[in-house]
mmCIF file of C-alpha atoms and ligand atoms in Angstrom:
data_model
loop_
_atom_site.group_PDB
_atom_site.id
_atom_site.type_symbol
_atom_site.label_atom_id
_atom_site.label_comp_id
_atom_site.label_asym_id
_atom_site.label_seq_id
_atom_site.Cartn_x
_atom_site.Cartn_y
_atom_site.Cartn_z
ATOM 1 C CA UNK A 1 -13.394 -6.233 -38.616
ATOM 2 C CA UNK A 2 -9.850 -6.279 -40.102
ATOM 3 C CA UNK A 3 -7.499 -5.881 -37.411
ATOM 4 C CA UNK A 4 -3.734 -5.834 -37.748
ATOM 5 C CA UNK A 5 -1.726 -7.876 -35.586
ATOM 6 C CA UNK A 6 2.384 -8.354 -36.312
ATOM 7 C CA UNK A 7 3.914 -11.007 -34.416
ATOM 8 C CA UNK A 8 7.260 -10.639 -34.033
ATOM 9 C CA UNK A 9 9.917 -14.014 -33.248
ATOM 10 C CA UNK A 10 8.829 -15.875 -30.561
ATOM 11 C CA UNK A 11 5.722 -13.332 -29.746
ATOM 12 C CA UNK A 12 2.589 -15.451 -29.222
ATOM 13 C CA UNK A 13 0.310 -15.528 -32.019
ATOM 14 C CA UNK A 14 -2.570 -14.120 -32.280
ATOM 15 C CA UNK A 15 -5.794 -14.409 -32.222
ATOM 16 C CA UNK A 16 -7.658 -10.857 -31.479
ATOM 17 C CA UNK A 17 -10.057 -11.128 -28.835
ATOM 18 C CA UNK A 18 -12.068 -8.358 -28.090
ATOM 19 C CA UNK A 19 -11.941 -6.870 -24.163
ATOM 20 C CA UNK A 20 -11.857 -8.775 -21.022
ATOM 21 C CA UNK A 21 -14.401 -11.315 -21.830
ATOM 22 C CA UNK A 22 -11.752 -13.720 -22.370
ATOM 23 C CA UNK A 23 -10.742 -13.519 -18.368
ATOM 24 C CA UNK A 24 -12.007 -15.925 -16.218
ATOM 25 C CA UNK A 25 -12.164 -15.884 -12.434
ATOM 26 C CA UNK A 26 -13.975 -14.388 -9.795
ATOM 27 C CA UNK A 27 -11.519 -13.299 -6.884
ATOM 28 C CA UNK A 28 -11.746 -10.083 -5.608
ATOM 29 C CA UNK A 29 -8.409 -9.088 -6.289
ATOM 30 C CA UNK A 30 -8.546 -10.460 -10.349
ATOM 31 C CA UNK A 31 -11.470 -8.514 -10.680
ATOM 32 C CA UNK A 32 -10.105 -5.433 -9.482
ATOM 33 C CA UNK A 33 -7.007 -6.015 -11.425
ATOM 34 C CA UNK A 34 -9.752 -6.256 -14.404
ATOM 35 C CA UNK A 35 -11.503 -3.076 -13.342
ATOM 36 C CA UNK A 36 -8.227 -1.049 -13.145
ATOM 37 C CA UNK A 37 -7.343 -2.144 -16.472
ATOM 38 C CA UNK A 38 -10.990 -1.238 -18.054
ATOM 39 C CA UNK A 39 -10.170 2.357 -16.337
ATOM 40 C CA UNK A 40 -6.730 2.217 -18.478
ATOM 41 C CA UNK A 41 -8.420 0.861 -21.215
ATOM 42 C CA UNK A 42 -10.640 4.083 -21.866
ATOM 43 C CA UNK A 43 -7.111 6.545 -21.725
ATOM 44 C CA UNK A 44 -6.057 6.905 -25.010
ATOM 45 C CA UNK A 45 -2.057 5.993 -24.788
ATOM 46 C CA UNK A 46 -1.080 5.800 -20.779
ATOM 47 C CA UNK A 47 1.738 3.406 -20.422
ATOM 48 C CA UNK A 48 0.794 0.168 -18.384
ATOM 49 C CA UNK A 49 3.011 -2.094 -16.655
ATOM 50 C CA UNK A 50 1.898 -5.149 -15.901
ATOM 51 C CA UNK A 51 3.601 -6.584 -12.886
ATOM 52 C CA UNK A 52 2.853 -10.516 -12.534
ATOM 53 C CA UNK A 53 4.906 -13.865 -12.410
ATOM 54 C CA UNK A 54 4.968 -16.094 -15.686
ATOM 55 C CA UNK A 55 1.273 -17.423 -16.498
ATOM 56 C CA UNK A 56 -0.480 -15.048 -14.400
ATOM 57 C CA UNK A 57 -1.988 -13.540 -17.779
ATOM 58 C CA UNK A 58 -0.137 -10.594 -18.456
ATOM 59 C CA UNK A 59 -0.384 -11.050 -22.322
ATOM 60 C CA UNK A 60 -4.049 -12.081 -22.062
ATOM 61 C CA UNK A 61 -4.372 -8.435 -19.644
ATOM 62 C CA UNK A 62 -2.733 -6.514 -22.408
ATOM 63 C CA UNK A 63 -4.428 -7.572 -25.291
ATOM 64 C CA UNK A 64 -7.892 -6.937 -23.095
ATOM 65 C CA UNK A 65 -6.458 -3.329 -22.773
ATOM 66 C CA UNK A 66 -5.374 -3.109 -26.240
ATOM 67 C CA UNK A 67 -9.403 -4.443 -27.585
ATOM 68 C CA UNK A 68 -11.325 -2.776 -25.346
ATOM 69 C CA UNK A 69 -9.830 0.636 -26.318
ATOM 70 C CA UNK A 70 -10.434 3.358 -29.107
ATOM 71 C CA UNK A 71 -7.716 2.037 -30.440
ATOM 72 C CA UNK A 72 -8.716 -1.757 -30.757
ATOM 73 C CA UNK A 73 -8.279 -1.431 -34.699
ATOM 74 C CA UNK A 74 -5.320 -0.897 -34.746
ATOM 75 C CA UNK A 75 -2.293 -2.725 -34.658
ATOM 76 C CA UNK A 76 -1.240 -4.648 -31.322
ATOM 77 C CA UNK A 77 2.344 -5.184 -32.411
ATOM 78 C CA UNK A 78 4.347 -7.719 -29.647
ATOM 79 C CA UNK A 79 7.903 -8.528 -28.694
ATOM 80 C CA UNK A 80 9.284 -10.527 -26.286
ATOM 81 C CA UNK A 81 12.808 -8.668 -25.075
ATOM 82 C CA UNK A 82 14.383 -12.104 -23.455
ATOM 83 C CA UNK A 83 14.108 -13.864 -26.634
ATOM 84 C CA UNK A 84 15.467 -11.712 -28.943
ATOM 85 C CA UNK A 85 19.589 -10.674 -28.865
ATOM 86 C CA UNK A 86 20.142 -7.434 -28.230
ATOM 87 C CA UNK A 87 21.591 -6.102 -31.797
ATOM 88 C CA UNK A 88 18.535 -7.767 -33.250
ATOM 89 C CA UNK A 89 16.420 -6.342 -30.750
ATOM 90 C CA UNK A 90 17.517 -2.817 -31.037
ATOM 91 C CA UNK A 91 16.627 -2.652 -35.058
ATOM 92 C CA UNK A 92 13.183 -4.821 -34.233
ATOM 93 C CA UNK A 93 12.272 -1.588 -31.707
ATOM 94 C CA UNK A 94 13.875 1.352 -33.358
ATOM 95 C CA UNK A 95 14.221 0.378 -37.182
ATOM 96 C CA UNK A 96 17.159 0.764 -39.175
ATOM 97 C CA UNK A 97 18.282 2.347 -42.708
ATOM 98 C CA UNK A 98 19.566 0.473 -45.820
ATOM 99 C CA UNK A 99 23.374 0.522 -44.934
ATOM 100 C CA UNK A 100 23.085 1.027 -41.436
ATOM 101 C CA UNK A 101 25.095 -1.538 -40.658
ATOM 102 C CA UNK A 102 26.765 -4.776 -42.148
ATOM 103 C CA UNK A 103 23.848 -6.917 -43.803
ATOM 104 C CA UNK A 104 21.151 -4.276 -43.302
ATOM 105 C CA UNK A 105 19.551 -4.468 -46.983
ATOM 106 C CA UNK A 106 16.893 -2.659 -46.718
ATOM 107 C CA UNK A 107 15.505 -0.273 -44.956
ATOM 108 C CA UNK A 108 12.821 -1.539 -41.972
ATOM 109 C CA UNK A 109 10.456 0.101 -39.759
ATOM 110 C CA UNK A 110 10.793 -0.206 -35.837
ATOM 111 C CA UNK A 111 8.304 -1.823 -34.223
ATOM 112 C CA UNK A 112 7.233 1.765 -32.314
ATOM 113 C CA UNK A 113 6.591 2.759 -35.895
ATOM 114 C CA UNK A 114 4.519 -0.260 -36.786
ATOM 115 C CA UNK A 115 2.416 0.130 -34.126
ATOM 116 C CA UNK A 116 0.939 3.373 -35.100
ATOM 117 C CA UNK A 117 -1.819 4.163 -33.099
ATOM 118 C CA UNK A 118 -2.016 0.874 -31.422
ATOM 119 C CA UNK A 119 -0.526 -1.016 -29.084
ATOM 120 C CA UNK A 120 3.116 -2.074 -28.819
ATOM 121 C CA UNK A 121 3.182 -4.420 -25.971
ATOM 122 C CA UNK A 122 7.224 -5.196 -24.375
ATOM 123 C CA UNK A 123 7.423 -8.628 -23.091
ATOM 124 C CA UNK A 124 9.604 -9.156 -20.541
ATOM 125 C CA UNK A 125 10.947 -5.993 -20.343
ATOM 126 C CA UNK A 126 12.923 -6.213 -17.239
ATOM 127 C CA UNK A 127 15.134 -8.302 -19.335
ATOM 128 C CA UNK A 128 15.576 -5.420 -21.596
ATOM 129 C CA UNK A 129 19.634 -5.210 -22.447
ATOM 130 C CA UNK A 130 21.312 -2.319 -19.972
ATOM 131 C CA UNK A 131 22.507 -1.115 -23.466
ATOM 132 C CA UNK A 132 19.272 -0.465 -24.974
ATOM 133 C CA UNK A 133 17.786 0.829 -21.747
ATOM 134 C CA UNK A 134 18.725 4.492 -22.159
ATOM 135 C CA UNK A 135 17.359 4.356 -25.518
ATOM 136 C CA UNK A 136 13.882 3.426 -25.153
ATOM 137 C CA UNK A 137 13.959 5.627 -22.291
ATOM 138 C CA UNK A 138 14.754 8.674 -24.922
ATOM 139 C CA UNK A 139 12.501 7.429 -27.376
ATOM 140 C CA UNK A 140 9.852 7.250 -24.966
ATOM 141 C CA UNK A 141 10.227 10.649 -23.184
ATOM 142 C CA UNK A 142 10.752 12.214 -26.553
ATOM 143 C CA UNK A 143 7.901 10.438 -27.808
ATOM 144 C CA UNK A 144 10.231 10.555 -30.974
ATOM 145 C CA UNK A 145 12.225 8.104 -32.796
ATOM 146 C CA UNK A 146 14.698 7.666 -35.279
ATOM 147 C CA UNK A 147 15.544 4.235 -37.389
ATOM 148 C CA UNK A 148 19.318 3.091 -37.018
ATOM 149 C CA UNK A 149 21.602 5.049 -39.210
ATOM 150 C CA UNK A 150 18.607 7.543 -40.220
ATOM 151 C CA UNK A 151 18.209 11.635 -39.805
ATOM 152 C CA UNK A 152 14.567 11.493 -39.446
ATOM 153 C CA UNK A 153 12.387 11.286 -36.250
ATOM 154 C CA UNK A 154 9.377 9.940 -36.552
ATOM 155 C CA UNK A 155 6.606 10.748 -33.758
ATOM 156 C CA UNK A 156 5.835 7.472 -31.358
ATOM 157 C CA UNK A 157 1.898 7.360 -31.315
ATOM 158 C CA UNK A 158 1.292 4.168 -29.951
ATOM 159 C CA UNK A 159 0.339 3.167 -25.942
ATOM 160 C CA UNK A 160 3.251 0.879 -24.781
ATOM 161 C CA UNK A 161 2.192 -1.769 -22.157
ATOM 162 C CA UNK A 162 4.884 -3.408 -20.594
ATOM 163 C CA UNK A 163 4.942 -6.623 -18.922
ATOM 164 C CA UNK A 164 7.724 -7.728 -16.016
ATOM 165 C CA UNK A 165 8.041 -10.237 -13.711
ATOM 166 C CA UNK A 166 7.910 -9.331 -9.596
ATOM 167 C CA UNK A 167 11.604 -9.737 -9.904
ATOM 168 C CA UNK A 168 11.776 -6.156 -11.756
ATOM 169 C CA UNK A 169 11.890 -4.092 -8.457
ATOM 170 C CA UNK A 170 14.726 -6.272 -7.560
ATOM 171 C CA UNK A 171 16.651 -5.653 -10.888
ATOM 172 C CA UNK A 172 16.160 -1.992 -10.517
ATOM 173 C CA UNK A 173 17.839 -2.459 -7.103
ATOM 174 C CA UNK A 174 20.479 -4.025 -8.061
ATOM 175 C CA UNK A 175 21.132 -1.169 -11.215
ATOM 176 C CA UNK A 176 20.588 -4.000 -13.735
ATOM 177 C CA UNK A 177 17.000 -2.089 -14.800
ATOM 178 C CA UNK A 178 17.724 1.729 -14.841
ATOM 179 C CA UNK A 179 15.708 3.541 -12.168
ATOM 180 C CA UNK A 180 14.330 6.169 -14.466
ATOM 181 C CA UNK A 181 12.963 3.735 -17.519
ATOM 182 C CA UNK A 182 11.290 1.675 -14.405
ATOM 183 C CA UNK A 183 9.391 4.813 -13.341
ATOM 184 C CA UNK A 184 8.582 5.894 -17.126
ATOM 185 C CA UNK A 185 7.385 2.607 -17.569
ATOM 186 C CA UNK A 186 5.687 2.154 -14.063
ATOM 187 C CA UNK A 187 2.835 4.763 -14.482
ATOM 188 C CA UNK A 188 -0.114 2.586 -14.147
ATOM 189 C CA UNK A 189 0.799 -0.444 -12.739
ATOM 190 C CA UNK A 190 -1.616 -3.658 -12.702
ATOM 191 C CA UNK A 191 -0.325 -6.714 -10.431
ATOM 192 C CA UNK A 192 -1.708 -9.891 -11.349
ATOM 193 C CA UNK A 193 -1.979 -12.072 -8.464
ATOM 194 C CA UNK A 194 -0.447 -15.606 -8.669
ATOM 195 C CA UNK A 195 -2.883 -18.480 -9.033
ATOM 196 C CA UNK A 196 -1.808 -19.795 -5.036
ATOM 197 C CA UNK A 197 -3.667 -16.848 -4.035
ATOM 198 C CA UNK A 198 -6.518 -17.086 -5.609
ATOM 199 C CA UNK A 199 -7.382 -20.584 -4.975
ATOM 200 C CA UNK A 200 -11.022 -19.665 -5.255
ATOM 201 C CA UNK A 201 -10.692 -18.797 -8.837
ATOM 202 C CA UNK A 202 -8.792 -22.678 -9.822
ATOM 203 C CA UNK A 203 -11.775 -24.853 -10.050
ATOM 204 C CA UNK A 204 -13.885 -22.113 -12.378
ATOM 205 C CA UNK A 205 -10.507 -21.513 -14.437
ATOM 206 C CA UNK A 206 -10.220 -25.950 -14.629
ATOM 207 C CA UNK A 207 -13.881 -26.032 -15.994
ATOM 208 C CA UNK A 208 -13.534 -23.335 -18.668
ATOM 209 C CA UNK A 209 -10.152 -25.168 -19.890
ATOM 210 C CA UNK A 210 -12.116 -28.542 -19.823
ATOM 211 C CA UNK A 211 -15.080 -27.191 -21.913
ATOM 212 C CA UNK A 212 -12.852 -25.707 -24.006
ATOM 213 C CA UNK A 213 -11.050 -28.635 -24.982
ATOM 214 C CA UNK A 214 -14.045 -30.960 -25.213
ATOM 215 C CA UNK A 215 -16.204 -28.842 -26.528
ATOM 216 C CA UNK A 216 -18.843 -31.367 -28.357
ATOM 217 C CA UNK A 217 -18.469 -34.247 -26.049
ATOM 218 C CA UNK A 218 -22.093 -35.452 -24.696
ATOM 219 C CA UNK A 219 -22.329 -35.734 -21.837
ATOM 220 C CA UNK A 220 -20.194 -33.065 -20.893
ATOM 221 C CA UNK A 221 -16.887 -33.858 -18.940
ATOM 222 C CA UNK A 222 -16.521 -33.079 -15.265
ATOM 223 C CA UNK A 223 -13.830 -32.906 -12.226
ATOM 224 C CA UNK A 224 -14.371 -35.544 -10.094
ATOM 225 C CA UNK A 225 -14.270 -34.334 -6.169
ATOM 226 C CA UNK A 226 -11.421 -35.631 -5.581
ATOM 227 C CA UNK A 227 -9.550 -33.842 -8.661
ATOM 228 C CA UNK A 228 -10.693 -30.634 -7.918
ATOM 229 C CA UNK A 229 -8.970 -31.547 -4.470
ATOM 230 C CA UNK A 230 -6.156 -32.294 -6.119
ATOM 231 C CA UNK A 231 -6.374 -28.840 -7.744
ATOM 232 C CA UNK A 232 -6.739 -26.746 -4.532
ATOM 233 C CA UNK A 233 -3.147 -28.212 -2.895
ATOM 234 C CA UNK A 234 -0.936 -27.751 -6.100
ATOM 235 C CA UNK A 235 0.652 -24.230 -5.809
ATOM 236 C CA UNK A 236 1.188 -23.606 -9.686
ATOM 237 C CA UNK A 237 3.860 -22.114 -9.914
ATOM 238 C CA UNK A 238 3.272 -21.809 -13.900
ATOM 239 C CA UNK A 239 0.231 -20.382 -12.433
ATOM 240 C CA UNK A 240 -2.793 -20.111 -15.230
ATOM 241 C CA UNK A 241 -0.810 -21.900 -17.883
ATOM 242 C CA UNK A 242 0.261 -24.593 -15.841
ATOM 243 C CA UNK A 243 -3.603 -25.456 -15.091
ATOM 244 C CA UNK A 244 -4.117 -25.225 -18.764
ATOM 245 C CA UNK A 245 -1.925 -27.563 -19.424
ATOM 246 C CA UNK A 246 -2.235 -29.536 -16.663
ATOM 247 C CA UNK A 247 -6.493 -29.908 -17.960
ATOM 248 C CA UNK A 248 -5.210 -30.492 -21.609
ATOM 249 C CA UNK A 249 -3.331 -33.517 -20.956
ATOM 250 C CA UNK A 250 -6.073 -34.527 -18.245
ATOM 251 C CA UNK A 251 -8.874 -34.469 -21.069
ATOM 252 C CA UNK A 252 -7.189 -36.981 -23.675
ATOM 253 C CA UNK A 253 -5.863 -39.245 -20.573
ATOM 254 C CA UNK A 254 -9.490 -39.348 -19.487
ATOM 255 C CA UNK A 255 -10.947 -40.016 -22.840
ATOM 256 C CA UNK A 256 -12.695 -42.939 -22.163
ATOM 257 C CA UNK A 257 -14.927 -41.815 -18.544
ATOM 258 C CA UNK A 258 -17.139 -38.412 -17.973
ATOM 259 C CA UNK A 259 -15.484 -37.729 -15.203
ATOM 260 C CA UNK A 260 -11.761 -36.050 -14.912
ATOM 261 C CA UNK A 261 -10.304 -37.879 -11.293
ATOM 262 C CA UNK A 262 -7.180 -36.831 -9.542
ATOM 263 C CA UNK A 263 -5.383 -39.747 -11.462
ATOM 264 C CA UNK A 264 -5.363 -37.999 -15.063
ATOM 265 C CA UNK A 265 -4.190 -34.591 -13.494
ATOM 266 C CA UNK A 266 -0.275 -35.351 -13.889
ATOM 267 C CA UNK A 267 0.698 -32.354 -11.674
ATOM 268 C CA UNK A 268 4.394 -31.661 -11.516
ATOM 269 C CA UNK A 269 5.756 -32.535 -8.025
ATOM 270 C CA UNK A 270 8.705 -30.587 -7.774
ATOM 271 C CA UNK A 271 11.787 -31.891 -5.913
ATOM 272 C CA UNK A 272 13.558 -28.746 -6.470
ATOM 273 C CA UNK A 273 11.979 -25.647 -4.010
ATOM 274 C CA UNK A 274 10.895 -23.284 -6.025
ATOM 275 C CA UNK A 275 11.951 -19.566 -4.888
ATOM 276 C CA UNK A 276 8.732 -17.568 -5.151
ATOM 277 C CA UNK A 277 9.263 -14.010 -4.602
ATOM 278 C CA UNK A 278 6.251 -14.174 -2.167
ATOM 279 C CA UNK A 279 7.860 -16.654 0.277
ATOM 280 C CA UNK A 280 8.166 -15.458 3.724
ATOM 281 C CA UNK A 281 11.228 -15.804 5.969
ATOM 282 C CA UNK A 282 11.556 -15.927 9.734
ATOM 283 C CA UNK A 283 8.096 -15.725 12.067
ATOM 284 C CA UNK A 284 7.560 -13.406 14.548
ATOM 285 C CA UNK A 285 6.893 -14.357 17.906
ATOM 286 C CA UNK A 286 4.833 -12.917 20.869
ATOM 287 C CA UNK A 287 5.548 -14.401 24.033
ATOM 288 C CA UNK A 288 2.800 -14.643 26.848
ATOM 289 C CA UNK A 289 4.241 -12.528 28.838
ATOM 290 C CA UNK A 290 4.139 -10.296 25.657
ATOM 291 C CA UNK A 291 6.661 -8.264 23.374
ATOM 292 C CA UNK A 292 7.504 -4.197 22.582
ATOM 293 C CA UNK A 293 5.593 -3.407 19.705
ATOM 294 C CA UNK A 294 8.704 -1.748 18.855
ATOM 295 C CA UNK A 295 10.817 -4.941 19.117
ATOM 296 C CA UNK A 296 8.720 -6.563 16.986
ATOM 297 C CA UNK A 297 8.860 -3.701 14.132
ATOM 298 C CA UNK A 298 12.955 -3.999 14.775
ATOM 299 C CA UNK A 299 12.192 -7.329 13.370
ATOM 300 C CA UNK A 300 9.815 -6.714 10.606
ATOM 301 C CA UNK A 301 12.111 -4.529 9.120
ATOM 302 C CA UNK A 302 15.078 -6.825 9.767
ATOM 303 C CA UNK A 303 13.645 -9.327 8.259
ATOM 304 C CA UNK A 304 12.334 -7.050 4.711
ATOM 305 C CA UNK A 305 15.764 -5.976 4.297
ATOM 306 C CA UNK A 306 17.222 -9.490 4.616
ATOM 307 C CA UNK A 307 14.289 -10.138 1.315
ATOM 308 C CA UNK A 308 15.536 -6.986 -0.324
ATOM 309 C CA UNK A 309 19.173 -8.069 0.247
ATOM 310 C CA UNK A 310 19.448 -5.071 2.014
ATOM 311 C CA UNK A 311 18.271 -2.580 -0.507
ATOM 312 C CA UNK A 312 16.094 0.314 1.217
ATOM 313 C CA UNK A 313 13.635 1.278 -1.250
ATOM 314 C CA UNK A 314 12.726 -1.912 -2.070
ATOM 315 C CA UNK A 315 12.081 -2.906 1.744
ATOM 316 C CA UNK A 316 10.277 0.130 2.029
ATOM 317 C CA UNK A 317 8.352 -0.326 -1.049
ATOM 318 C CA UNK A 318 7.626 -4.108 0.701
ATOM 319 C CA UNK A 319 6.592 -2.763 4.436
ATOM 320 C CA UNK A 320 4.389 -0.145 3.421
ATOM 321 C CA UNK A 321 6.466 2.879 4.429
ATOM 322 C CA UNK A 322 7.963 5.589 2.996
ATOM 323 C CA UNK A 323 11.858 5.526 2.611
ATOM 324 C CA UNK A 324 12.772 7.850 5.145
ATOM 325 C CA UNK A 325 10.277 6.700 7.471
ATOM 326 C CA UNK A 326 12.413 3.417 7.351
ATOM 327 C CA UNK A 327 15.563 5.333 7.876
ATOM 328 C CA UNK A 328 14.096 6.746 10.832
ATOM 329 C CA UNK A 329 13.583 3.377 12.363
ATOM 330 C CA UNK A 330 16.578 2.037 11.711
ATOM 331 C CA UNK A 331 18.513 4.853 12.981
ATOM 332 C CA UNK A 332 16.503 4.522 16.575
ATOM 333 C CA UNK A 333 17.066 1.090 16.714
ATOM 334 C CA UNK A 334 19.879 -1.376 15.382
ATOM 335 C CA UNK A 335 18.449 -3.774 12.974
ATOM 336 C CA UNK A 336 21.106 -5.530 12.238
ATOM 337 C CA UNK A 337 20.103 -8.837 12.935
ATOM 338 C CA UNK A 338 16.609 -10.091 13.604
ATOM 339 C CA UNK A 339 17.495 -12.133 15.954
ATOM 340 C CA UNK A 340 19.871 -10.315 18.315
ATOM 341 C CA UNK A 341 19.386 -9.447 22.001
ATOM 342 C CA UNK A 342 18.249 -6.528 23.039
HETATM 343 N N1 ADP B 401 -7.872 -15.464 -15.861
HETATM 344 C C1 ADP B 401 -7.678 -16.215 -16.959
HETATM 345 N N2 ADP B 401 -8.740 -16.777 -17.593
HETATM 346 C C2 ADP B 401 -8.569 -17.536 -18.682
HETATM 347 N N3 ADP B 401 -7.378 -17.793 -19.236
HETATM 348 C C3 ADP B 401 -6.287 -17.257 -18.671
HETATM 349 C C4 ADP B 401 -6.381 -16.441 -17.498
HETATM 350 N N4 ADP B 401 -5.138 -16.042 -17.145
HETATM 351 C C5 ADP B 401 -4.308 -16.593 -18.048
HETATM 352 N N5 ADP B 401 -4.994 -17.327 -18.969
HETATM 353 C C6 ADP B 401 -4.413 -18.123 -20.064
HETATM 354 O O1 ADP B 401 -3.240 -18.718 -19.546
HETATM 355 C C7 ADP B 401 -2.195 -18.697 -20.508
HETATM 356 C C8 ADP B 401 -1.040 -17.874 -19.989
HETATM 357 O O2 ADP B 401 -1.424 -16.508 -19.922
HETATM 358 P P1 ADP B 401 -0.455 -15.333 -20.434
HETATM 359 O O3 ADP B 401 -1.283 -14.116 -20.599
HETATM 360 O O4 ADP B 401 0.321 -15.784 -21.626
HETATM 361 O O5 ADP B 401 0.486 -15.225 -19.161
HETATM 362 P P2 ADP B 401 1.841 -14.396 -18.971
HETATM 363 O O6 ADP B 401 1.966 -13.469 -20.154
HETATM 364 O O7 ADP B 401 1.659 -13.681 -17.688
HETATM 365 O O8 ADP B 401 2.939 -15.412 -18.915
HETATM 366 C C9 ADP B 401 -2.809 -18.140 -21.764
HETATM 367 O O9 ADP B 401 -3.280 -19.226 -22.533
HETATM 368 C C10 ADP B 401 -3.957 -17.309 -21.246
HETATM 369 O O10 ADP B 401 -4.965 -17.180 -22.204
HETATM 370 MG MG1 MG B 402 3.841 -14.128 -21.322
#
């Protein structure tokens, strides 16, 4: 089947694969992020947002939505919005007119034009320019848009599927991402868990990368024990493509033996600590003689809104709680400091 795909400067190319076949891992929380997407899959153009940190397999998640659609012949048109600068950026998405400005030749479709009645899938997106921000957010509300320098709106019939780091609820906090584009984008969110916390899923992902790479070899390769130990204490913080990698290098350093050992996985020890936006601060102690419940919420929320860097909605979003149900508990109590007196 002919289907289009337009990679666009520094976009990934592109090999279609049909569905979520290509996903491997069983944890319980990758397969519901699979099932949620399958339900998304079947709408005909609801936005997605896929929320997870680099290497988690948001691209690999959106082309699965994109396939296993209606609309899997037609085009799945990518861009990645931190590797493009912004002026460029603006006439990839929106298209411009001959003359539209200096060194604009000819006229050029936007990308939301390309993508027809497919799929145009933002990369990045929390890395979108401020400047543009308001525009997409027009375009999409609209569900119109007009090339640089042209009269003419032209309808937007494509599903967008947006991926962002974590980090993007922090950048809305801050006012770097605009508040309304987050919620246009955020209407069906999918979170795709890092790789630490599905450690179950590391050892099945390893195997598939092996196999992959040494596809013909007889006898078949294998992970010695004490490699797929070696596997289950690395945190991967490049999460899936970090392993892939990591199995890639292991399979032509172990060239001459069956067996993969511990010795050919040249996993990056990092001297630097990596911030991960899932690291915990502080710990929360109960004495023997025990502790207010209340005290200890006084902390909890303390301690969120030291994460958020103080930002309420955010530390709501983190605990669980609605925003003025947070309000309410810091008013009754003083949470100014986590560790303070009573
Ligand atoms: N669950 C998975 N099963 C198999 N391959 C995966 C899985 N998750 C990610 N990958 C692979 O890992 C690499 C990184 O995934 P990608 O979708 O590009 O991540 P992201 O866009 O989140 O940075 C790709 O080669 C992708 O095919
Ligand atoms: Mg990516």
């Amino acid at each position: 089947m002919d289907t289009a795909e337009v990679g666009v400067s520094g976009a990934v190319a592109v090999e279609p694969d049909f569905g979520f076949q290509n996903v491997v891992g069983d944890s319980a929380i990758l397969r519901d992020a699979i099932k949620m997407a399958e339900r998304v899959a079947a709408t005909r153009r609801t936005t997605v947002l896929l929320i997870g940190e680099t290497g988690t397999g948001k691209e690999l998640f959106a082309r699965g939505i994109h396939y296993a659609g209606a609309s899997a012949n037609e085009p799945f048109v990518a861009i990645n919005c931190a590797a493009i600068p912004e002026n460029l950026l603006e006439s990839e998405l929106f298209g411009h007119e001959r003359g539209a400005f200096t060194g604009a030749q000819a006229r050029k479709q936007g990308l939301l034009e390309l993508a027809a009645f497919g799929t145009l899938f933002l990369d990045e997106v929390h890395h979108l320019p401020r400047q543009l921000q308001p525009k997409l957010l027009r375009a999409l509300e609209s569900r119109r848009v007009r090339r640089l320098g042209g009269l003419n709106e032209f309808p937007i019939e494509c599903r967008i599927i947006a991926a962002a780091s974590p980090l993007l609820e922090q950048v809305v906090g801050t006012g770097e991402f605009r508040e309304d584009l987050y919620y246009r984008l955020n209407v069906f969110s999918i979170t795709l868990p890092p790789l630490r916390d599905r450690l179950e899923d590391v050892e099945q992902i390893a195997r598939h990368f092996l196999d992959e790479e040494t596809r013909d070899y007889q006898p078949a390769k294998r992970f010695s024990d004490d490699a797929v130990a070696a596997l289950l204490v690395h945190r991967w913080p490049g999460n899936v493509r970090e392993l892939k990698n990591v199995v890639e290098r292991a399979a032509i350093l172990s060239a001459d033996s069956v067996m993969v050992r511990a010795e050919h996985l040249l996993i990056q020890r990092r001297t630097t600590r990596v911030v991960e936006p899932d690291d915990s601060i502080g710990d929360i102690r109960i004495p023997r003689n025990g502790k207010l419940l209340e005290d200890v919420e006084r902390e909890a929320v303390a301690l969120t809104l030291k994460i958020t860097g103080g930002n309420q909605a955010a530390a709501a979003r983190l605990l669980g709680i609605s925003r003025p149900t947070l309000a309410k508990k810091m008013a009754t109590r003083a949470c100014a400091d986590a560790g303070s007196a009573r």
